[in-house]
Amino acid sequence: MRAAVVTAYGSPEVVHIQRVPTPTPKSDEVLVRVQTATVSSGDWRVRSLTVPPGFGLVMRLLFGVRGPRQPILGSELAGTVVAVGADVTRFRIGDDVFAYNDGRLGAHAEFVAVPAAGPIAPKPAAFSWEEAAALSFGSNTALHFFRQGKLQAGERVIVNGASGSVGTAAVQLAKHLGAHVTGVCSTRNVDLVTSLGADAVIDYTERDFVEEDAGYDVVMDTAGTAPFARSERVLNEGGRLLQVLGGLPDMLRAPLVALRTDKRIVAGNATGSAENQRELAALAEAGVLKPVIDRVYPLDEIVEVHRYVGTGRKRGNVVVVVLS
């Protein structure tokens, strides 16, 4: 099969298309023929080893010392089941699905093996392949942090980095959960974030939200620019900072913050589940959640895709069409 392969950390040019063996699904896995996948900020970080302070060694230990241990990146995908393991009962050959392969990666290829009991669910019927592929990463991450942060209806939430994959999903999910939502983004994305349902939008090129008098019950930082030292003053009593992106030193302060204040930092890795995946599918079917698609590329242009994602200027999701 054809796949985009990364054997060393570095610039976008380390990614190349080559033929590799097609995986054989284990007894508890399904083999999916990939129609579409995304190149996320996570893929960019793994490929370039561009990580927040303190995570360089951790990333090498997790993903590979000299290069990615799993050379085929890509965590979210949509496609069709073409083979099932002996113990699989939830899926059949011919099922159209969308999946979040998380740390297993492997989606930037014509075929990928996915655990049948993991974050995989039937593709929402009304969704295109591009939309289905972009439904997992940002939405799973936002849903995980809102649950860990115990977001309640009526609370005031501000999403820092509201125009990215996680941010665009977070705005929609927070509104669905009954929160008052403020989004923070650049000038070019104000209209986009407003269209997603945000009650207010702050253009960070004109105003710094941490310098304003408004108070929030939840600050979600998807951009890594609002650590607790900056966000504390705008957090209401009992407020929570959902640190989707942050340095290791900031995350290690979380227990101390909980001891000395009535506020809390929620940090760590967001993982998916079969339950989450089915919930996201239901929200998509109900019209509550719709991924934002910035650009769509063919797999053969994977180097250009990585280059664009690395600019940090993508809006929502960048999709790769694998099956042409």
PDB file of C-alpha atoms in Angstrom:
ATOM      1  CA  MET A   1       0.000   0.000   0.000  1.00  0.00           C
ATOM      2  CA  ARG A   2       1.016   3.653  -0.393  1.00  0.00           C
ATOM      3  CA  ALA A   3       1.743   5.637   2.745  1.00  0.00           C
ATOM      4  CA  ALA A   4       3.308   8.911   3.864  1.00  0.00           C
ATOM      5  CA  VAL A   5       6.367   7.865   5.857  1.00  0.00           C
ATOM      6  CA  VAL A   6       8.514   9.800   8.332  1.00  0.00           C
ATOM      7  CA  THR A   7      11.765   8.104   9.391  1.00  0.00           C
ATOM      8  CA  ALA A   8      13.519  11.085  11.008  1.00  0.00           C
ATOM      9  CA  TYR A   9      12.507  14.269  12.807  1.00  0.00           C
ATOM     10  CA  GLY A  10      12.873  17.438  10.802  1.00  0.00           C
ATOM     11  CA  SER A  11      11.398  19.740   8.164  1.00  0.00           C
ATOM     12  CA  PRO A  12       8.359  18.856   6.007  1.00  0.00           C
ATOM     13  CA  GLU A  13      10.735  17.316   3.470  1.00  0.00           C
ATOM     14  CA  VAL A  14      11.380  14.320   5.754  1.00  0.00           C
ATOM     15  CA  VAL A  15       7.889  13.084   4.806  1.00  0.00           C
ATOM     16  CA  HIS A  16       7.805  10.964   1.659  1.00  0.00           C
ATOM     17  CA  ILE A  17       5.406   8.632  -0.121  1.00  0.00           C
ATOM     18  CA  GLN A  18       6.465   5.005  -0.411  1.00  0.00           C
ATOM     19  CA  ARG A  19       5.028   1.511  -0.599  1.00  0.00           C
ATOM     20  CA  VAL A  20       4.847  -0.434   2.659  1.00  0.00           C
ATOM     21  CA  PRO A  21       3.181  -3.715   3.645  1.00  0.00           C
ATOM     22  CA  THR A  22      -0.567  -3.572   4.211  1.00  0.00           C
ATOM     23  CA  PRO A  23      -1.316  -4.273   7.886  1.00  0.00           C
ATOM     24  CA  THR A  24      -3.108  -7.454   8.905  1.00  0.00           C
ATOM     25  CA  PRO A  25      -5.797  -6.837  11.533  1.00  0.00           C
ATOM     26  CA  LYS A  26      -5.479  -8.697  14.828  1.00  0.00           C
ATOM     27  CA  SER A  27      -8.403 -10.681  16.202  1.00  0.00           C
ATOM     28  CA  ASP A  28      -9.817  -7.584  17.933  1.00  0.00           C
ATOM     29  CA  GLU A  29      -9.163  -5.113  15.089  1.00  0.00           C
ATOM     30  CA  VAL A  30     -10.744  -4.002  11.843  1.00  0.00           C
ATOM     31  CA  LEU A  31      -8.856  -3.055   8.704  1.00  0.00           C
ATOM     32  CA  VAL A  32     -10.060   0.239   7.256  1.00  0.00           C
ATOM     33  CA  ARG A  33      -9.443   1.396   3.727  1.00  0.00           C
ATOM     34  CA  VAL A  34      -8.742   5.062   4.326  1.00  0.00           C
ATOM     35  CA  GLN A  35     -10.678   7.566   2.249  1.00  0.00           C
ATOM     36  CA  THR A  36      -9.598  10.708   4.087  1.00  0.00           C
ATOM     37  CA  ALA A  37      -7.407  11.697   7.025  1.00  0.00           C
ATOM     38  CA  THR A  38      -6.161  14.933   8.556  1.00  0.00           C
ATOM     39  CA  VAL A  39      -2.773  16.432   9.275  1.00  0.00           C
ATOM     40  CA  SER A  40      -3.206  17.896  12.744  1.00  0.00           C
ATOM     41  CA  SER A  41      -1.014  20.070  14.935  1.00  0.00           C
ATOM     42  CA  GLY A  42      -0.156  16.815  16.729  1.00  0.00           C
ATOM     43  CA  ASP A  43       1.250  15.342  13.503  1.00  0.00           C
ATOM     44  CA  TRP A  44       3.272  18.504  12.945  1.00  0.00           C
ATOM     45  CA  ARG A  45       4.685  18.324  16.488  1.00  0.00           C
ATOM     46  CA  VAL A  46       5.669  14.672  16.158  1.00  0.00           C
ATOM     47  CA  ARG A  47       7.276  15.193  12.746  1.00  0.00           C
ATOM     48  CA  SER A  48       9.162  18.358  13.678  1.00  0.00           C
ATOM     49  CA  LEU A  49       9.645  17.593  17.387  1.00  0.00           C
ATOM     50  CA  THR A  50       8.329  21.092  18.082  1.00  0.00           C
ATOM     51  CA  VAL A  51       6.898  20.757  21.568  1.00  0.00           C
ATOM     52  CA  PRO A  52       6.186  22.997  24.586  1.00  0.00           C
ATOM     53  CA  PRO A  53       9.018  23.563  27.088  1.00  0.00           C
ATOM     54  CA  GLY A  54       9.986  20.467  29.043  1.00  0.00           C
ATOM     55  CA  PHE A  55       8.495  17.909  26.655  1.00  0.00           C
ATOM     56  CA  GLY A  56      11.418  17.292  24.280  1.00  0.00           C
ATOM     57  CA  LEU A  57      12.807  14.232  26.084  1.00  0.00           C
ATOM     58  CA  VAL A  58       9.316  12.974  26.902  1.00  0.00           C
ATOM     59  CA  MET A  59       8.356  13.079  23.220  1.00  0.00           C
ATOM     60  CA  ARG A  60      11.462  11.167  22.181  1.00  0.00           C
ATOM     61  CA  LEU A  61      10.793   8.498  24.806  1.00  0.00           C
ATOM     62  CA  LEU A  62       7.166   8.183  23.718  1.00  0.00           C
ATOM     63  CA  PHE A  63       7.525   8.380  19.950  1.00  0.00           C
ATOM     64  CA  GLY A  64      11.135   7.355  19.249  1.00  0.00           C
ATOM     65  CA  VAL A  65      14.608   8.634  20.097  1.00  0.00           C
ATOM     66  CA  ARG A  66      16.041   9.250  16.609  1.00  0.00           C
ATOM     67  CA  GLY A  67      12.818   9.285  14.622  1.00  0.00           C
ATOM     68  CA  PRO A  68       9.164   8.310  14.966  1.00  0.00           C
ATOM     69  CA  ARG A  69       8.794   4.695  16.105  1.00  0.00           C
ATOM     70  CA  GLN A  70       5.562   4.670  14.102  1.00  0.00           C
ATOM     71  CA  PRO A  71       6.713   6.161  10.778  1.00  0.00           C
ATOM     72  CA  ILE A  72       3.174   6.623   9.439  1.00  0.00           C
ATOM     73  CA  LEU A  73       1.539   9.576  11.162  1.00  0.00           C
ATOM     74  CA  GLY A  74      -2.143  10.560  11.252  1.00  0.00           C
ATOM     75  CA  SER A  75      -4.524   9.996  14.156  1.00  0.00           C
ATOM     76  CA  GLU A  76      -7.971  10.604  12.643  1.00  0.00           C
ATOM     77  CA  LEU A  77      -9.524   9.100   9.539  1.00  0.00           C
ATOM     78  CA  ALA A  78     -12.641   8.089   7.697  1.00  0.00           C
ATOM     79  CA  GLY A  79     -13.003   5.067   5.456  1.00  0.00           C
ATOM     80  CA  THR A  80     -14.554   1.672   4.830  1.00  0.00           C
ATOM     81  CA  VAL A  81     -14.026  -1.567   6.754  1.00  0.00           C
ATOM     82  CA  VAL A  82     -12.492  -4.161   4.404  1.00  0.00           C
ATOM     83  CA  ALA A  83     -11.563  -6.883   6.913  1.00  0.00           C
ATOM     84  CA  VAL A  84     -12.490  -7.794  10.479  1.00  0.00           C
ATOM     85  CA  GLY A  85     -10.658  -9.796  13.136  1.00  0.00           C
ATOM     86  CA  ALA A  86     -12.043 -13.115  14.366  1.00  0.00           C
ATOM     87  CA  ASP A  87     -13.363 -11.626  17.625  1.00  0.00           C
ATOM     88  CA  VAL A  88     -14.994  -8.513  16.147  1.00  0.00           C
ATOM     89  CA  THR A  89     -18.789  -8.321  16.284  1.00  0.00           C
ATOM     90  CA  ARG A  90     -19.469  -4.550  16.204  1.00  0.00           C
ATOM     91  CA  PHE A  91     -18.445  -4.012  12.580  1.00  0.00           C
ATOM     92  CA  ARG A  92     -18.802  -5.769   9.257  1.00  0.00           C
ATOM     93  CA  ILE A  93     -17.034  -5.547   5.929  1.00  0.00           C
ATOM     94  CA  GLY A  94     -18.469  -2.623   3.992  1.00  0.00           C
ATOM     95  CA  ASP A  95     -19.238  -0.424   7.003  1.00  0.00           C
ATOM     96  CA  ASP A  96     -18.335   3.242   6.536  1.00  0.00           C
ATOM     97  CA  VAL A  97     -16.638   4.501   9.703  1.00  0.00           C
ATOM     98  CA  PHE A  98     -14.661   7.347  11.225  1.00  0.00           C
ATOM     99  CA  ALA A  99     -11.969   6.691  13.806  1.00  0.00           C
ATOM    100  CA  TYR A 100      -9.467   8.278  16.161  1.00  0.00           C
ATOM    101  CA  ASN A 101      -6.336   6.117  16.261  1.00  0.00           C
ATOM    102  CA  ASP A 102      -4.757   8.430  18.831  1.00  0.00           C
ATOM    103  CA  GLY A 103      -1.149   7.483  19.708  1.00  0.00           C
ATOM    104  CA  ARG A 104      -1.241   4.431  17.423  1.00  0.00           C
ATOM    105  CA  LEU A 105      -1.290   6.821  14.430  1.00  0.00           C
ATOM    106  CA  GLY A 106      -1.038   5.192  10.971  1.00  0.00           C
ATOM    107  CA  ALA A 107      -3.845   7.074   9.192  1.00  0.00           C
ATOM    108  CA  HIS A 108      -1.690   8.594   6.439  1.00  0.00           C
ATOM    109  CA  ALA A 109      -1.870   5.377   4.456  1.00  0.00           C
ATOM    110  CA  GLU A 110      -4.269   3.510   2.193  1.00  0.00           C
ATOM    111  CA  PHE A 111      -5.085   1.015   4.963  1.00  0.00           C
ATOM    112  CA  VAL A 112      -4.930   1.133   8.762  1.00  0.00           C
ATOM    113  CA  ALA A 113      -5.777  -1.360  11.511  1.00  0.00           C
ATOM    114  CA  VAL A 114      -8.024   0.055  14.236  1.00  0.00           C
ATOM    115  CA  PRO A 115      -9.101  -1.591  17.538  1.00  0.00           C
ATOM    116  CA  ALA A 116     -12.789  -2.446  17.148  1.00  0.00           C
ATOM    117  CA  ALA A 117     -13.495  -1.569  20.787  1.00  0.00           C
ATOM    118  CA  GLY A 118     -11.715   1.798  20.545  1.00  0.00           C
ATOM    119  CA  PRO A 119     -12.672   5.255  19.215  1.00  0.00           C
ATOM    120  CA  ILE A 120     -14.376   4.114  16.010  1.00  0.00           C
ATOM    121  CA  ALA A 121     -18.017   4.538  15.020  1.00  0.00           C
ATOM    122  CA  PRO A 122     -20.263   4.534  11.955  1.00  0.00           C
ATOM    123  CA  LYS A 123     -19.715   7.575   9.755  1.00  0.00           C
ATOM    124  CA  PRO A 124     -22.484  10.179  10.074  1.00  0.00           C
ATOM    125  CA  ALA A 125     -24.578   9.633   6.963  1.00  0.00           C
ATOM    126  CA  ALA A 126     -24.935  13.316   6.089  1.00  0.00           C
ATOM    127  CA  PHE A 127     -21.222  14.016   6.416  1.00  0.00           C
ATOM    128  CA  SER A 128     -18.768  14.042   3.534  1.00  0.00           C
ATOM    129  CA  TRP A 129     -15.612  11.947   3.833  1.00  0.00           C
ATOM    130  CA  GLU A 130     -13.673  15.146   4.493  1.00  0.00           C
ATOM    131  CA  GLU A 131     -15.975  16.203   7.332  1.00  0.00           C
ATOM    132  CA  ALA A 132     -15.992  12.730   8.879  1.00  0.00           C
ATOM    133  CA  ALA A 133     -12.197  12.573   8.949  1.00  0.00           C
ATOM    134  CA  ALA A 134     -12.048  15.908  10.785  1.00  0.00           C
ATOM    135  CA  LEU A 135     -14.579  15.010  13.469  1.00  0.00           C
ATOM    136  CA  SER A 136     -12.357  13.160  15.943  1.00  0.00           C
ATOM    137  CA  PHE A 137      -9.198  14.942  17.114  1.00  0.00           C
ATOM    138  CA  GLY A 138     -10.436  18.430  17.963  1.00  0.00           C
ATOM    139  CA  SER A 139     -13.843  17.294  19.200  1.00  0.00           C
ATOM    140  CA  ASN A 140     -12.492  14.466  21.364  1.00  0.00           C
ATOM    141  CA  THR A 141      -9.963  16.842  22.904  1.00  0.00           C
ATOM    142  CA  ALA A 142     -12.530  19.551  23.654  1.00  0.00           C
ATOM    143  CA  LEU A 143     -15.034  17.024  25.042  1.00  0.00           C
ATOM    144  CA  HIS A 144     -12.369  15.447  27.278  1.00  0.00           C
ATOM    145  CA  PHE A 145     -11.297  18.767  28.802  1.00  0.00           C
ATOM    146  CA  PHE A 146     -14.843  20.024  29.334  1.00  0.00           C
ATOM    147  CA  ARG A 147     -15.666  16.817  31.174  1.00  0.00           C
ATOM    148  CA  GLN A 148     -12.512  16.918  33.267  1.00  0.00           C
ATOM    149  CA  GLY A 149     -13.208  20.572  34.037  1.00  0.00           C
ATOM    150  CA  LYS A 150     -16.844  19.812  34.917  1.00  0.00           C
ATOM    151  CA  LEU A 151     -18.260  22.539  32.687  1.00  0.00           C
ATOM    152  CA  GLN A 152     -21.820  23.430  33.734  1.00  0.00           C
ATOM    153  CA  ALA A 153     -24.681  25.106  31.897  1.00  0.00           C
ATOM    154  CA  GLY A 154     -24.743  28.847  32.538  1.00  0.00           C
ATOM    155  CA  GLU A 155     -20.996  29.152  33.162  1.00  0.00           C
ATOM    156  CA  ARG A 156     -18.829  31.647  31.318  1.00  0.00           C
ATOM    157  CA  VAL A 157     -16.165  30.070  29.110  1.00  0.00           C
ATOM    158  CA  ILE A 158     -13.404  31.686  27.084  1.00  0.00           C
ATOM    159  CA  VAL A 159     -11.625  29.659  24.391  1.00  0.00           C
ATOM    160  CA  ASN A 160      -8.137  30.965  23.649  1.00  0.00           C
ATOM    161  CA  GLY A 161      -7.275  29.816  20.130  1.00  0.00           C
ATOM    162  CA  ALA A 162     -10.873  29.485  19.005  1.00  0.00           C
ATOM    163  CA  SER A 163     -10.140  29.094  15.295  1.00  0.00           C
ATOM    164  CA  GLY A 164      -8.043  25.903  15.389  1.00  0.00           C
ATOM    165  CA  SER A 165      -9.159  22.276  15.309  1.00  0.00           C
ATOM    166  CA  VAL A 166      -9.764  22.059  19.064  1.00  0.00           C
ATOM    167  CA  GLY A 167     -10.995  25.639  19.358  1.00  0.00           C
ATOM    168  CA  THR A 168     -13.673  25.436  16.656  1.00  0.00           C
ATOM    169  CA  ALA A 169     -14.991  22.217  18.205  1.00  0.00           C
ATOM    170  CA  ALA A 170     -14.812  23.704  21.705  1.00  0.00           C
ATOM    171  CA  VAL A 171     -16.935  26.723  20.803  1.00  0.00           C
ATOM    172  CA  GLN A 172     -19.675  24.492  19.387  1.00  0.00           C
ATOM    173  CA  LEU A 173     -19.572  21.967  22.235  1.00  0.00           C
ATOM    174  CA  ALA A 174     -19.544  24.615  24.966  1.00  0.00           C
ATOM    175  CA  LYS A 175     -22.619  26.252  23.435  1.00  0.00           C
ATOM    176  CA  HIS A 176     -24.328  22.860  23.262  1.00  0.00           C
ATOM    177  CA  LEU A 177     -23.547  22.352  26.957  1.00  0.00           C
ATOM    178  CA  GLY A 178     -25.282  25.638  27.781  1.00  0.00           C
ATOM    179  CA  ALA A 179     -22.283  27.869  28.468  1.00  0.00           C
ATOM    180  CA  HIS A 180     -21.801  31.540  27.577  1.00  0.00           C
ATOM    181  CA  VAL A 181     -18.845  31.373  25.162  1.00  0.00           C
ATOM    182  CA  THR A 182     -16.201  33.942  24.283  1.00  0.00           C
ATOM    183  CA  GLY A 183     -13.683  33.094  21.581  1.00  0.00           C
ATOM    184  CA  VAL A 184     -10.184  34.545  21.174  1.00  0.00           C
ATOM    185  CA  CYS A 185      -8.678  34.601  17.690  1.00  0.00           C
ATOM    186  CA  SER A 186      -6.997  36.825  15.108  1.00  0.00           C
ATOM    187  CA  THR A 187      -8.778  39.442  13.001  1.00  0.00           C
ATOM    188  CA  ARG A 188      -9.155  37.146   9.973  1.00  0.00           C
ATOM    189  CA  ASN A 189     -11.022  34.554  12.050  1.00  0.00           C
ATOM    190  CA  VAL A 190     -13.492  36.733  13.955  1.00  0.00           C
ATOM    191  CA  ASP A 191     -16.334  36.049  11.507  1.00  0.00           C
ATOM    192  CA  LEU A 192     -15.623  32.318  11.539  1.00  0.00           C
ATOM    193  CA  VAL A 193     -15.735  32.048  15.339  1.00  0.00           C
ATOM    194  CA  THR A 194     -18.892  34.165  15.451  1.00  0.00           C
ATOM    195  CA  SER A 195     -20.545  31.850  12.910  1.00  0.00           C
ATOM    196  CA  LEU A 196     -19.830  28.882  15.199  1.00  0.00           C
ATOM    197  CA  GLY A 197     -22.093  30.379  17.850  1.00  0.00           C
ATOM    198  CA  ALA A 198     -19.714  32.318  20.091  1.00  0.00           C
ATOM    199  CA  ASP A 199     -21.540  34.923  22.190  1.00  0.00           C
ATOM    200  CA  ALA A 200     -18.525  37.250  22.011  1.00  0.00           C
ATOM    201  CA  VAL A 201     -15.220  37.278  20.138  1.00  0.00           C
ATOM    202  CA  ILE A 202     -11.982  38.994  21.174  1.00  0.00           C
ATOM    203  CA  ASP A 203      -9.415  39.865  18.510  1.00  0.00           C
ATOM    204  CA  TYR A 204      -6.098  39.219  20.241  1.00  0.00           C
ATOM    205  CA  THR A 205      -4.294  41.608  17.892  1.00  0.00           C
ATOM    206  CA  GLU A 206      -6.322  44.437  19.448  1.00  0.00           C
ATOM    207  CA  ARG A 207      -7.061  43.310  23.037  1.00  0.00           C
ATOM    208  CA  ASP A 208      -5.487  40.961  25.573  1.00  0.00           C
ATOM    209  CA  PHE A 209      -8.304  39.139  27.340  1.00  0.00           C
ATOM    210  CA  VAL A 210      -6.288  38.660  30.531  1.00  0.00           C
ATOM    211  CA  GLU A 211      -6.028  42.443  30.912  1.00  0.00           C
ATOM    212  CA  GLU A 212      -9.794  42.945  30.863  1.00  0.00           C
ATOM    213  CA  ASP A 213     -12.213  43.054  33.780  1.00  0.00           C
ATOM    214  CA  ALA A 214     -14.435  40.188  32.616  1.00  0.00           C
ATOM    215  CA  GLY A 215     -14.487  37.059  34.742  1.00  0.00           C
ATOM    216  CA  TYR A 216     -14.724  33.488  33.501  1.00  0.00           C
ATOM    217  CA  ASP A 217     -15.539  30.193  35.169  1.00  0.00           C
ATOM    218  CA  VAL A 218     -13.471  28.305  32.593  1.00  0.00           C
ATOM    219  CA  VAL A 219     -10.490  29.375  30.504  1.00  0.00           C
ATOM    220  CA  MET A 220      -9.612  26.858  27.777  1.00  0.00           C
ATOM    221  CA  ASP A 221      -6.117  27.515  26.398  1.00  0.00           C
ATOM    222  CA  THR A 222      -5.572  25.700  23.102  1.00  0.00           C
ATOM    223  CA  ALA A 223      -2.823  28.094  21.958  1.00  0.00           C
ATOM    224  CA  GLY A 224      -0.366  27.813  24.853  1.00  0.00           C
ATOM    225  CA  THR A 225      -0.366  31.569  25.439  1.00  0.00           C
ATOM    226  CA  ALA A 226      -2.561  31.768  28.554  1.00  0.00           C
ATOM    227  CA  PRO A 227      -0.842  29.813  31.367  1.00  0.00           C
ATOM    228  CA  PHE A 228      -2.162  30.112  34.914  1.00  0.00           C
ATOM    229  CA  ALA A 229       0.186  33.005  35.713  1.00  0.00           C
ATOM    230  CA  ARG A 230      -1.650  35.059  33.074  1.00  0.00           C
ATOM    231  CA  SER A 231      -5.141  33.573  33.338  1.00  0.00           C
ATOM    232  CA  GLU A 232      -5.521  33.606  37.122  1.00  0.00           C
ATOM    233  CA  ARG A 233      -6.757  37.193  37.334  1.00  0.00           C
ATOM    234  CA  VAL A 234      -9.728  36.551  34.999  1.00  0.00           C
ATOM    235  CA  LEU A 235     -10.786  33.266  36.613  1.00  0.00           C
ATOM    236  CA  ASN A 236     -13.808  33.536  38.886  1.00  0.00           C
ATOM    237  CA  GLU A 237     -13.884  31.900  42.301  1.00  0.00           C
ATOM    238  CA  GLY A 238     -13.669  28.160  41.739  1.00  0.00           C
ATOM    239  CA  GLY A 239     -12.533  28.757  38.149  1.00  0.00           C
ATOM    240  CA  ARG A 240     -10.674  26.194  36.038  1.00  0.00           C
ATOM    241  CA  LEU A 241      -7.909  26.587  33.492  1.00  0.00           C
ATOM    242  CA  LEU A 242      -8.170  23.854  30.866  1.00  0.00           C
ATOM    243  CA  GLN A 243      -4.584  23.711  29.646  1.00  0.00           C
ATOM    244  CA  VAL A 244      -4.893  21.913  26.316  1.00  0.00           C
ATOM    245  CA  LEU A 245      -1.451  23.197  25.309  1.00  0.00           C
ATOM    246  CA  GLY A 246       1.148  24.172  27.862  1.00  0.00           C
ATOM    247  CA  GLY A 247       4.700  23.592  29.009  1.00  0.00           C
ATOM    248  CA  LEU A 248       5.669  20.891  31.496  1.00  0.00           C
ATOM    249  CA  PRO A 249       6.623  23.409  34.232  1.00  0.00           C
ATOM    250  CA  ASP A 250       3.147  24.961  33.992  1.00  0.00           C
ATOM    251  CA  MET A 251       1.468  21.565  34.295  1.00  0.00           C
ATOM    252  CA  LEU A 252       3.580  20.553  37.288  1.00  0.00           C
ATOM    253  CA  ARG A 253       2.273  23.619  39.129  1.00  0.00           C
ATOM    254  CA  ALA A 254      -1.289  22.244  39.046  1.00  0.00           C
ATOM    255  CA  PRO A 255      -1.183  20.579  42.516  1.00  0.00           C
ATOM    256  CA  LEU A 256       0.306  23.724  44.079  1.00  0.00           C
ATOM    257  CA  VAL A 257      -2.370  25.908  42.498  1.00  0.00           C
ATOM    258  CA  ALA A 258      -5.078  23.670  43.940  1.00  0.00           C
ATOM    259  CA  LEU A 259      -3.466  23.899  47.396  1.00  0.00           C
ATOM    260  CA  ARG A 260      -2.987  27.657  47.569  1.00  0.00           C
ATOM    261  CA  THR A 261      -6.089  28.862  45.690  1.00  0.00           C
ATOM    262  CA  ASP A 262      -9.705  27.901  45.095  1.00  0.00           C
ATOM    263  CA  LYS A 263      -8.899  27.562  41.384  1.00  0.00           C
ATOM    264  CA  ARG A 264      -7.734  24.552  39.431  1.00  0.00           C
ATOM    265  CA  ILE A 265      -5.600  23.587  36.433  1.00  0.00           C
ATOM    266  CA  VAL A 266      -6.796  20.712  34.261  1.00  0.00           C
ATOM    267  CA  ALA A 267      -3.981  19.382  32.071  1.00  0.00           C
ATOM    268  CA  GLY A 268      -2.754  16.152  30.531  1.00  0.00           C
ATOM    269  CA  ASN A 269      -3.373  14.050  27.446  1.00  0.00           C
ATOM    270  CA  ALA A 270      -6.880  13.791  25.995  1.00  0.00           C
ATOM    271  CA  THR A 271      -7.780  10.262  24.946  1.00  0.00           C
ATOM    272  CA  GLY A 272     -10.726   9.046  22.922  1.00  0.00           C
ATOM    273  CA  SER A 273     -13.159   6.208  23.549  1.00  0.00           C
ATOM    274  CA  ALA A 274     -15.854   4.281  21.715  1.00  0.00           C
ATOM    275  CA  GLU A 275     -18.466   6.080  23.825  1.00  0.00           C
ATOM    276  CA  ASN A 276     -17.065   9.495  22.905  1.00  0.00           C
ATOM    277  CA  GLN A 277     -16.936   8.564  19.231  1.00  0.00           C
ATOM    278  CA  ARG A 278     -20.577   7.510  19.203  1.00  0.00           C
ATOM    279  CA  GLU A 279     -21.549  10.692  21.039  1.00  0.00           C
ATOM    280  CA  LEU A 280     -19.708  12.840  18.508  1.00  0.00           C
ATOM    281  CA  ALA A 281     -21.468  10.994  15.683  1.00  0.00           C
ATOM    282  CA  ALA A 282     -24.834  11.659  17.335  1.00  0.00           C
ATOM    283  CA  LEU A 283     -24.031  15.358  17.794  1.00  0.00           C
ATOM    284  CA  ALA A 284     -22.957  15.562  14.161  1.00  0.00           C
ATOM    285  CA  GLU A 285     -26.157  13.865  12.991  1.00  0.00           C
ATOM    286  CA  ALA A 286     -28.188  16.314  15.108  1.00  0.00           C
ATOM    287  CA  GLY A 287     -26.469  19.319  13.521  1.00  0.00           C
ATOM    288  CA  VAL A 288     -24.841  20.386  16.786  1.00  0.00           C
ATOM    289  CA  LEU A 289     -21.244  19.770  15.690  1.00  0.00           C
ATOM    290  CA  LYS A 290     -19.717  20.418  12.277  1.00  0.00           C
ATOM    291  CA  PRO A 291     -15.955  20.366  11.678  1.00  0.00           C
ATOM    292  CA  VAL A 292     -14.395  23.392  10.038  1.00  0.00           C
ATOM    293  CA  ILE A 293     -12.403  22.420   6.933  1.00  0.00           C
ATOM    294  CA  ASP A 294      -9.674  24.845   5.917  1.00  0.00           C
ATOM    295  CA  ARG A 295      -7.992  23.073   3.002  1.00  0.00           C
ATOM    296  CA  VAL A 296      -8.102  19.684   1.276  1.00  0.00           C
ATOM    297  CA  TYR A 297      -5.017  18.142  -0.343  1.00  0.00           C
ATOM    298  CA  PRO A 298      -4.249  14.858  -2.121  1.00  0.00           C
ATOM    299  CA  LEU A 299      -1.885  12.503  -0.295  1.00  0.00           C
ATOM    300  CA  ASP A 300       0.805  13.163  -2.911  1.00  0.00           C
ATOM    301  CA  GLU A 301       1.056  16.748  -1.607  1.00  0.00           C
ATOM    302  CA  ILE A 302       1.737  15.659   1.982  1.00  0.00           C
ATOM    303  CA  VAL A 303       4.933  17.732   2.203  1.00  0.00           C
ATOM    304  CA  GLU A 304       3.012  20.906   1.355  1.00  0.00           C
ATOM    305  CA  VAL A 305       0.337  19.924   3.882  1.00  0.00           C
ATOM    306  CA  HIS A 306       2.924  19.677   6.678  1.00  0.00           C
ATOM    307  CA  ARG A 307       4.432  22.974   5.585  1.00  0.00           C
ATOM    308  CA  TYR A 308       1.051  24.712   5.789  1.00  0.00           C
ATOM    309  CA  VAL A 309       0.061  23.195   9.142  1.00  0.00           C
ATOM    310  CA  GLY A 310       3.452  24.260  10.503  1.00  0.00           C
ATOM    311  CA  THR A 311       2.639  27.920   9.844  1.00  0.00           C
ATOM    312  CA  GLY A 312       0.170  27.810  12.744  1.00  0.00           C
ATOM    313  CA  ARG A 313      -2.407  29.655  10.641  1.00  0.00           C
ATOM    314  CA  LYS A 314      -4.802  26.870   9.703  1.00  0.00           C
ATOM    315  CA  ARG A 315      -8.491  27.390  10.418  1.00  0.00           C
ATOM    316  CA  GLY A 316     -10.035  24.284  11.863  1.00  0.00           C
ATOM    317  CA  ASN A 317      -8.784  21.205  10.021  1.00  0.00           C
ATOM    318  CA  VAL A 318      -6.619  20.323   7.030  1.00  0.00           C
ATOM    319  CA  VAL A 319      -7.746  17.163   5.254  1.00  0.00           C
ATOM    320  CA  VAL A 320      -5.782  14.721   3.098  1.00  0.00           C
ATOM    321  CA  VAL A 321      -7.588  12.640   0.485  1.00  0.00           C
ATOM    322  CA  VAL A 322      -5.905   9.228   0.555  1.00  0.00           C
ATOM    323  CA  LEU A 323      -8.139   7.217  -1.774  1.00  0.00           C
ATOM    324  CA  SER A 324      -8.433   8.932  -5.153  1.00  0.00           C
TER     325      SER A 324
END
